[in-house]
Amino acid sequence: MNIIFDPATKREVKTAHMKQLKEHREKLYREPDLRQLFLELTLRCNERCLHCGSWCSDPGKTMPAGEELPVETYHRFLDKIRKDFDLRRMMLCITGGEPLLRKEFFEIMDYAGKLGFSWGMTTNGTLIGAETAARLKQAGMKTVSVSIDGLPETHDSFRQTPGAYERAMRGIGAILAEGGFEAVQVTTVVHHKNIGELDRLYEIMCGLDIDSWRVINMEPMGRALCHPELMMTPEDYRRLFSFIREKRQEGMPVEYGCSHYLGTDYEHEVREWYFLCSAGIYVASIMANGDIAACLDIERRPELIQGNILRDDFTEVWKHGFQVFRKPLSDRNSTCRTCPEKDFCAGDAHHSWNYDEDRPRLCFRDILF
């Protein structure tokens, strides 16, 4: 039976939940709990997406494509993680670049699977056919998220790759035909020029046997900063979150990503729980060159890199490093410090923070609430 609350009661319940989450966040600052460990296997990519936070395929913006960690380094690293952490509480998240472009991809992931890691992958889907889908299941892949960023022409343009949409949809089809995965997800990045395609995309997603459709906004980071014409307007944001909430109320598996505090009207209505930036408290990452970082979407600045697994003990870094991520961002900015929402927002997400000016690049106050 569904319980319907009046708006005032709903705000009261949500506020109580977010106060509990604030206390939990403060505990995590003191006692971080590694739940998701990202491995960026490569920065090679066969697409050149306009929103890429890692500047993949851009010489001078990222390391040369050939500078990747040896397979033996991953083996030693995974051995140590298995020894030092409880794998039952952790997910290994594989990404890139396009991870399947890593020549030794299956050599690395077979080893992870044999050690008992649960792992999932984020991919553009273009390199997945029936044989690869079967091989992914054999290697122990549990979850996969494939990007579809608009209708065919829009998707191909956004990813600067002719035929990308058709190949990605074939990849999704191959995964679904293989079956046996715990969760198959499609992720869509919404921007100013494709938001009008949401209803048509929804029809397409309803025709696929996927477990969820993750709809996120284009973030002000990486290559996206070079394309202000694609950034969403306040009206776009309101339209996006109303769309997600409406579809969820209809019982459809549409969800917003983990990014951003949305205010009491939208929190816990467009995703399963409330906003919490997990960087450095639940999440850590190993970049393709071995650098230890928090979330891979965060700007790659020297002061945010926590070490490198080629010379540093990751477990010690996790225990004693990451201090920049284990305090509220709101403490760094006078406007945020005096905001009445700071206990719930804490300065919002690290990946959209402007570290040069110590301010959020995206704040939904005065847009949604």
Short mmCIF file of C-alpha atoms in Angstrom, two decimals:
data_model
loop_
_atom_site.label_atom_id
_atom_site.label_comp_id
_atom_site.label_asym_id
_atom_site.label_seq_id
_atom_site.Cartn_x
_atom_site.Cartn_y
_atom_site.Cartn_z
CA MET A 1 0.00 0.00 0.00
CA ASN A 2 1.36 3.42 -0.97
CA ILE A 3 1.29 6.07 1.73
CA ILE A 4 0.61 9.57 0.41
CA PHE A 5 2.02 12.45 2.45
CA ASP A 6 0.95 16.06 2.18
CA PRO A 7 3.79 18.37 0.99
CA ALA A 8 4.57 19.71 4.47
CA THR A 9 4.84 16.22 5.97
CA LYS A 10 6.93 15.04 3.04
CA ARG A 11 9.41 17.89 3.56
CA GLU A 12 9.54 17.08 7.26
CA VAL A 13 10.28 13.40 6.60
CA LYS A 14 12.94 14.22 4.02
CA THR A 15 14.58 16.77 6.29
CA ALA A 16 14.80 14.18 9.07
CA HIS A 17 16.40 11.72 6.65
CA MET A 18 18.93 14.28 5.43
CA LYS A 19 19.88 15.21 8.99
CA GLN A 20 20.67 11.55 9.57
CA LEU A 21 22.68 11.51 6.35
CA LYS A 22 24.65 14.56 7.53
CA GLU A 23 25.64 12.68 10.68
CA HIS A 24 26.59 9.67 8.58
CA ARG A 25 28.69 11.83 6.24
CA GLU A 26 30.56 13.28 9.21
CA LYS A 27 31.26 9.77 10.45
CA LEU A 28 32.56 8.80 7.00
CA TYR A 29 34.96 11.75 7.08
CA ARG A 30 36.48 10.11 10.17
CA GLU A 31 35.98 6.47 9.15
CA PRO A 32 35.87 6.16 5.34
CA ASP A 33 34.44 2.95 3.91
CA LEU A 34 35.73 1.92 0.48
CA ARG A 35 32.75 0.61 -1.49
CA GLN A 36 33.65 1.43 -5.10
CA LEU A 37 37.15 1.19 -6.53
CA PHE A 38 37.51 2.51 -10.08
CA LEU A 39 40.20 1.25 -12.43
CA GLU A 40 40.84 3.47 -15.44
CA LEU A 41 42.49 0.82 -17.61
CA THR A 42 43.28 3.15 -20.48
CA LEU A 43 42.76 6.64 -21.84
CA ARG A 44 42.55 5.31 -25.37
CA CYS A 45 39.13 5.90 -26.89
CA ASN A 46 37.48 5.36 -30.27
CA GLU A 47 35.17 8.34 -29.72
CA ARG A 48 35.79 11.98 -28.87
CA CYS A 49 32.79 13.01 -26.79
CA LEU A 50 32.09 16.70 -26.31
CA HIS A 51 31.54 16.24 -22.57
CA CYS A 52 34.55 14.05 -21.73
CA GLY A 53 35.85 14.87 -18.27
CA SER A 54 39.14 13.06 -18.93
CA TRP A 55 39.94 14.73 -22.26
CA CYS A 56 40.41 11.28 -23.80
CA SER A 57 42.21 11.29 -27.17
CA ASP A 58 43.40 14.89 -26.69
CA PRO A 59 47.24 15.04 -26.89
CA GLY A 60 48.60 17.35 -24.21
CA LYS A 61 45.46 17.06 -22.06
CA THR A 62 46.05 13.45 -21.00
CA MET A 63 49.05 11.16 -20.82
CA PRO A 64 50.16 9.48 -24.06
CA ALA A 65 47.97 6.50 -24.86
CA GLY A 66 50.90 4.09 -24.60
CA GLU A 67 51.67 4.96 -20.96
CA GLU A 68 49.56 2.33 -19.25
CA LEU A 69 50.24 0.22 -16.19
CA PRO A 70 51.66 -3.24 -16.86
CA VAL A 71 49.38 -6.20 -16.27
CA GLU A 72 51.67 -7.41 -13.48
CA THR A 73 51.11 -4.14 -11.62
CA TYR A 74 47.35 -4.71 -11.68
CA HIS A 75 47.85 -8.27 -10.44
CA ARG A 76 49.96 -7.14 -7.49
CA PHE A 77 47.56 -4.30 -6.73
CA LEU A 78 44.48 -6.54 -6.80
CA ASP A 79 46.26 -9.09 -4.61
CA LYS A 80 46.84 -6.38 -2.02
CA ILE A 81 43.29 -5.04 -2.18
CA ARG A 82 41.97 -8.57 -1.65
CA LYS A 83 44.24 -8.93 1.39
CA ASP A 84 43.47 -5.53 2.97
CA PHE A 85 39.76 -5.03 2.23
CA ASP A 86 36.52 -7.00 2.46
CA LEU A 87 35.62 -7.78 -1.15
CA ARG A 88 32.04 -8.57 -0.13
CA ARG A 89 31.56 -4.84 0.51
CA MET A 90 33.33 -3.57 -2.60
CA MET A 91 32.61 -3.21 -6.31
CA LEU A 92 35.40 -2.91 -8.86
CA CYS A 93 34.32 -0.35 -11.49
CA ILE A 94 36.13 -0.59 -14.82
CA THR A 95 36.35 2.44 -17.06
CA GLY A 96 38.55 4.42 -19.45
CA GLY A 97 38.73 5.86 -22.11
CA GLU A 98 37.03 2.90 -23.68
CA PRO A 99 38.16 0.01 -21.44
CA LEU A 100 37.80 -2.62 -24.17
CA LEU A 101 40.59 -0.90 -26.11
CA ARG A 102 43.03 -2.06 -23.45
CA LYS A 103 44.82 -4.95 -25.19
CA GLU A 104 45.14 -6.94 -21.97
CA PHE A 105 41.59 -6.20 -20.79
CA PHE A 106 40.54 -9.82 -20.34
CA GLU A 107 43.87 -10.83 -18.84
CA ILE A 108 43.32 -8.23 -16.11
CA MET A 109 39.64 -8.93 -15.56
CA ASP A 110 40.01 -12.72 -15.59
CA TYR A 111 42.48 -12.31 -12.75
CA ALA A 112 40.13 -10.01 -10.83
CA GLY A 113 37.31 -12.50 -11.24
CA LYS A 114 39.44 -15.39 -10.00
CA LEU A 115 40.33 -13.37 -6.90
CA GLY A 116 36.64 -12.96 -6.12
CA PHE A 117 36.08 -9.32 -7.10
CA SER A 118 32.61 -8.25 -8.20
CA TRP A 119 33.08 -5.93 -11.15
CA GLY A 120 31.15 -3.83 -13.59
CA MET A 121 32.06 -1.70 -16.58
CA THR A 122 31.19 1.62 -18.17
CA THR A 123 31.53 1.48 -21.96
CA ASN A 124 30.41 3.17 -25.15
CA GLY A 125 29.26 -0.28 -26.33
CA THR A 126 30.65 0.00 -29.85
CA LEU A 127 33.11 -2.89 -29.51
CA ILE A 128 30.68 -5.43 -28.09
CA GLY A 129 29.35 -8.22 -30.26
CA ALA A 130 28.09 -11.67 -29.39
CA GLU A 131 31.57 -13.11 -28.83
CA THR A 132 32.69 -10.22 -26.60
CA ALA A 133 29.46 -10.32 -24.58
CA ALA A 134 30.01 -14.01 -23.89
CA ARG A 135 33.62 -13.35 -22.95
CA LEU A 136 32.56 -10.58 -20.53
CA LYS A 137 30.23 -12.96 -18.75
CA GLN A 138 32.94 -15.61 -18.62
CA ALA A 139 35.30 -13.06 -17.02
CA GLY A 140 32.73 -12.41 -14.29
CA MET A 141 31.26 -9.05 -15.27
CA LYS A 142 28.20 -8.38 -13.11
CA THR A 143 26.98 -4.98 -14.32
CA VAL A 144 27.41 -2.79 -17.37
CA SER A 145 26.41 0.75 -18.32
CA VAL A 146 26.32 1.72 -22.00
CA SER A 147 26.04 5.33 -23.19
CA ILE A 148 23.25 6.49 -25.50
CA ASP A 149 23.27 10.28 -25.68
CA GLY A 150 20.35 11.06 -27.97
CA LEU A 151 18.71 9.86 -31.15
CA PRO A 152 21.12 8.56 -33.83
CA GLU A 153 22.17 11.86 -35.42
CA THR A 154 22.46 13.63 -32.07
CA HIS A 155 24.38 10.79 -30.42
CA ASP A 156 26.87 10.53 -33.30
CA SER A 157 27.41 14.29 -33.35
CA PHE A 158 27.88 14.53 -29.58
CA ARG A 159 30.41 11.71 -29.69
CA GLN A 160 31.98 12.98 -32.93
CA THR A 161 31.82 9.44 -34.32
CA PRO A 162 29.68 8.50 -37.34
CA GLY A 163 27.75 5.29 -36.77
CA ALA A 164 28.33 5.33 -33.00
CA TYR A 165 24.63 5.05 -32.15
CA GLU A 166 24.04 2.02 -34.35
CA ARG A 167 27.12 0.21 -32.98
CA ALA A 168 26.23 1.07 -29.36
CA MET A 169 22.71 -0.27 -29.79
CA ARG A 170 24.12 -3.46 -31.33
CA GLY A 171 26.37 -3.75 -28.28
CA ILE A 172 23.39 -3.42 -25.93
CA GLY A 173 21.55 -6.03 -27.96
CA ALA A 174 24.50 -8.45 -27.73
CA ILE A 175 24.67 -8.03 -23.94
CA LEU A 176 20.94 -8.58 -23.54
CA ALA A 177 21.00 -11.58 -25.85
CA GLU A 178 23.83 -13.15 -23.85
CA GLY A 179 21.95 -12.59 -20.59
CA GLY A 180 23.02 -13.62 -17.13
CA PHE A 181 24.26 -10.20 -15.96
CA GLU A 182 23.01 -8.70 -12.69
CA ALA A 183 22.23 -5.27 -14.15
CA VAL A 184 22.27 -3.76 -17.64
CA GLN A 185 21.96 0.02 -17.66
CA VAL A 186 21.84 2.72 -20.31
CA THR A 187 23.23 6.15 -19.38
CA THR A 188 22.18 9.31 -21.21
CA VAL A 189 23.91 12.66 -20.85
CA VAL A 190 21.34 15.40 -21.34
CA HIS A 191 22.35 18.82 -22.67
CA HIS A 192 20.65 21.87 -24.11
CA LYS A 193 20.44 20.46 -27.63
CA ASN A 194 19.11 16.97 -26.88
CA ILE A 195 16.67 17.57 -24.04
CA GLY A 196 13.85 17.72 -26.55
CA GLU A 197 14.54 14.07 -27.41
CA LEU A 198 13.80 12.69 -23.93
CA ASP A 199 10.28 11.47 -24.73
CA ARG A 200 11.41 9.64 -27.88
CA LEU A 201 14.40 8.18 -26.06
CA TYR A 202 12.06 7.00 -23.32
CA GLU A 203 10.05 5.05 -25.89
CA ILE A 204 13.26 3.44 -27.16
CA MET A 205 14.38 2.50 -23.65
CA CYS A 206 11.00 0.98 -22.88
CA GLY A 207 11.57 -1.30 -25.88
CA LEU A 208 14.81 -2.64 -24.41
CA ASP A 209 14.97 -5.23 -21.65
CA ILE A 210 17.32 -3.10 -19.55
CA ASP A 211 17.28 -2.82 -15.77
CA SER A 212 17.57 0.96 -15.54
CA TRP A 213 17.95 4.14 -17.55
CA ARG A 214 20.31 6.60 -15.88
CA VAL A 215 19.68 10.16 -17.05
CA ILE A 216 22.26 12.77 -16.06
CA ASN A 217 23.02 16.35 -17.02
CA MET A 218 26.10 17.46 -18.92
CA GLU A 219 28.56 18.56 -16.25
CA PRO A 220 30.71 21.73 -16.29
CA MET A 221 34.03 19.88 -16.41
CA GLY A 222 36.67 18.71 -18.85
CA ARG A 223 35.93 19.17 -22.54
CA ALA A 224 32.39 20.31 -21.75
CA LEU A 225 33.80 23.65 -20.55
CA CYS A 226 34.72 24.34 -24.19
CA HIS A 227 31.05 23.99 -25.23
CA PRO A 228 28.94 26.52 -23.32
CA GLU A 229 26.29 26.27 -26.03
CA LEU A 230 25.48 22.77 -24.75
CA MET A 231 25.14 23.70 -21.09
CA MET A 232 21.62 23.39 -19.76
CA THR A 233 19.48 26.40 -18.86
CA PRO A 234 17.44 26.65 -15.62
CA GLU A 235 14.37 25.77 -17.67
CA ASP A 236 16.18 22.70 -19.06
CA TYR A 237 17.03 21.50 -15.54
CA ARG A 238 13.47 21.91 -14.31
CA ARG A 239 12.21 20.02 -17.34
CA LEU A 240 14.75 17.22 -16.80
CA PHE A 241 13.95 16.61 -13.14
CA SER A 242 10.20 16.84 -13.70
CA PHE A 243 10.56 14.25 -16.47
CA ILE A 244 12.51 11.83 -14.25
CA ARG A 245 10.13 12.25 -11.31
CA GLU A 246 7.08 11.72 -13.50
CA LYS A 247 8.45 8.51 -15.02
CA ARG A 248 9.49 7.15 -11.62
CA GLN A 249 6.02 7.85 -10.25
CA GLU A 250 4.73 5.72 -13.11
CA GLY A 251 6.98 2.91 -11.88
CA MET A 252 9.56 3.12 -14.65
CA PRO A 253 13.26 2.44 -13.82
CA VAL A 254 14.50 5.93 -14.69
CA GLU A 255 16.96 7.54 -12.30
CA TYR A 256 19.16 10.59 -11.95
CA GLY A 257 22.84 10.08 -11.19
CA CYS A 258 24.50 10.60 -7.83
CA SER A 259 25.55 14.18 -8.62
CA HIS A 260 24.24 17.31 -6.87
CA TYR A 261 21.97 18.32 -4.05
CA LEU A 262 18.52 19.06 -5.49
CA GLY A 263 16.53 20.46 -2.54
CA THR A 264 13.71 18.81 -0.64
CA ASP A 265 11.25 18.88 -3.56
CA TYR A 266 13.37 16.57 -5.72
CA GLU A 267 15.64 14.70 -3.31
CA HIS A 268 14.65 11.02 -2.99
CA GLU A 269 12.20 11.43 -5.88
CA VAL A 270 14.52 11.25 -8.89
CA ARG A 271 16.87 8.62 -7.41
CA GLU A 272 16.72 5.98 -4.69
CA TRP A 273 18.22 8.03 -1.86
CA TYR A 274 19.63 11.47 -1.05
CA PHE A 275 22.66 13.34 -2.32
CA LEU A 276 26.06 12.44 -0.92
CA CYS A 277 29.34 13.16 -2.70
CA SER A 278 31.15 9.85 -2.18
CA ALA A 279 34.57 10.98 -3.42
CA GLY A 280 37.25 9.91 -0.97
CA ILE A 281 34.81 8.45 1.57
CA TYR A 282 33.14 5.62 -0.38
CA VAL A 283 35.00 5.97 -3.69
CA ALA A 284 38.62 5.82 -4.80
CA SER A 285 40.17 5.47 -8.25
CA ILE A 286 43.35 4.36 -9.93
CA MET A 287 44.13 6.37 -13.05
CA ALA A 288 45.63 4.78 -16.14
CA ASN A 289 49.14 5.89 -15.06
CA GLY A 290 48.73 4.58 -11.50
CA ASP A 291 47.80 7.87 -9.83
CA ILE A 292 45.53 7.45 -6.81
CA ALA A 293 42.49 9.72 -6.92
CA ALA A 294 38.94 10.00 -5.60
CA CYS A 295 36.24 10.17 -8.31
CA LEU A 296 37.63 10.08 -11.85
CA ASP A 297 35.31 12.92 -12.86
CA ILE A 298 37.17 15.33 -10.58
CA GLU A 299 39.59 17.77 -12.19
CA ARG A 300 43.06 16.24 -12.46
CA ARG A 301 45.04 18.70 -10.37
CA PRO A 302 48.30 17.86 -8.57
CA GLU A 303 46.91 18.78 -5.16
CA LEU A 304 44.01 16.35 -5.62
CA ILE A 305 46.19 13.35 -6.55
CA GLN A 306 46.82 11.24 -3.45
CA GLY A 307 49.83 9.23 -4.63
CA ASN A 308 50.63 6.53 -7.16
CA ILE A 309 50.39 2.77 -6.72
CA LEU A 310 53.83 2.35 -8.33
CA ARG A 311 55.43 3.91 -5.25
CA ASP A 312 52.76 4.25 -2.53
CA ASP A 313 50.83 1.77 -0.39
CA PHE A 314 47.21 2.25 -1.45
CA THR A 315 45.79 0.99 1.84
CA GLU A 316 47.81 3.53 3.82
CA VAL A 317 46.81 6.27 1.39
CA TRP A 318 43.14 5.33 1.80
CA LYS A 319 43.43 5.37 5.58
CA HIS A 320 45.44 8.57 5.97
CA GLY A 321 45.20 10.48 2.68
CA PHE A 322 42.20 12.01 0.87
CA GLN A 323 41.94 14.70 3.56
CA VAL A 324 40.81 17.32 1.03
CA PHE A 325 37.75 15.13 0.40
CA ARG A 326 37.00 14.44 4.06
CA LYS A 327 35.67 17.83 5.00
CA PRO A 328 32.79 19.88 3.57
CA LEU A 329 33.50 21.87 0.44
CA SER A 330 31.15 24.47 1.87
CA ASP A 331 33.87 25.42 4.38
CA ARG A 332 35.94 26.79 1.50
CA ASN A 333 33.43 29.36 0.25
CA SER A 334 31.81 32.25 2.16
CA THR A 335 28.48 31.99 0.30
CA CYS A 336 28.27 28.24 0.90
CA ARG A 337 29.19 28.63 4.57
CA THR A 338 26.18 30.85 5.18
CA CYS A 339 23.72 28.89 3.01
CA PRO A 340 20.82 27.36 4.99
CA GLU A 341 21.18 24.16 2.92
CA LYS A 342 24.86 23.60 3.71
CA ASP A 343 24.22 20.74 6.15
CA PHE A 344 22.61 18.74 3.36
CA CYS A 345 24.63 19.99 0.39
CA ALA A 346 28.10 20.41 2.03
CA GLY A 347 29.16 22.41 -1.00
CA ASP A 348 27.80 19.88 -3.49
CA ALA A 349 30.00 17.64 -5.66
CA HIS A 350 33.78 17.69 -5.90
CA HIS A 351 33.71 17.05 -9.65
CA SER A 352 31.90 20.33 -10.34
CA TRP A 353 33.86 22.46 -7.87
CA ASN A 354 35.98 25.31 -9.25
CA TYR A 355 39.22 24.84 -7.31
CA ASP A 356 40.79 27.98 -8.76
CA GLU A 357 38.03 30.19 -7.37
CA ASP A 358 36.80 27.90 -4.56
CA ARG A 359 33.16 27.92 -5.59
CA PRO A 360 30.67 25.46 -7.08
CA ARG A 361 30.32 25.62 -10.84
CA LEU A 362 26.79 24.27 -10.56
CA CYS A 363 24.35 24.97 -7.73
CA PHE A 364 20.63 24.17 -7.90
CA ARG A 365 19.61 26.77 -5.37
CA ASP A 366 17.43 29.34 -7.18
CA ILE A 367 16.97 26.81 -10.03
CA LEU A 368 15.02 24.07 -8.27
CA PHE A 369 14.53 25.52 -4.80
#
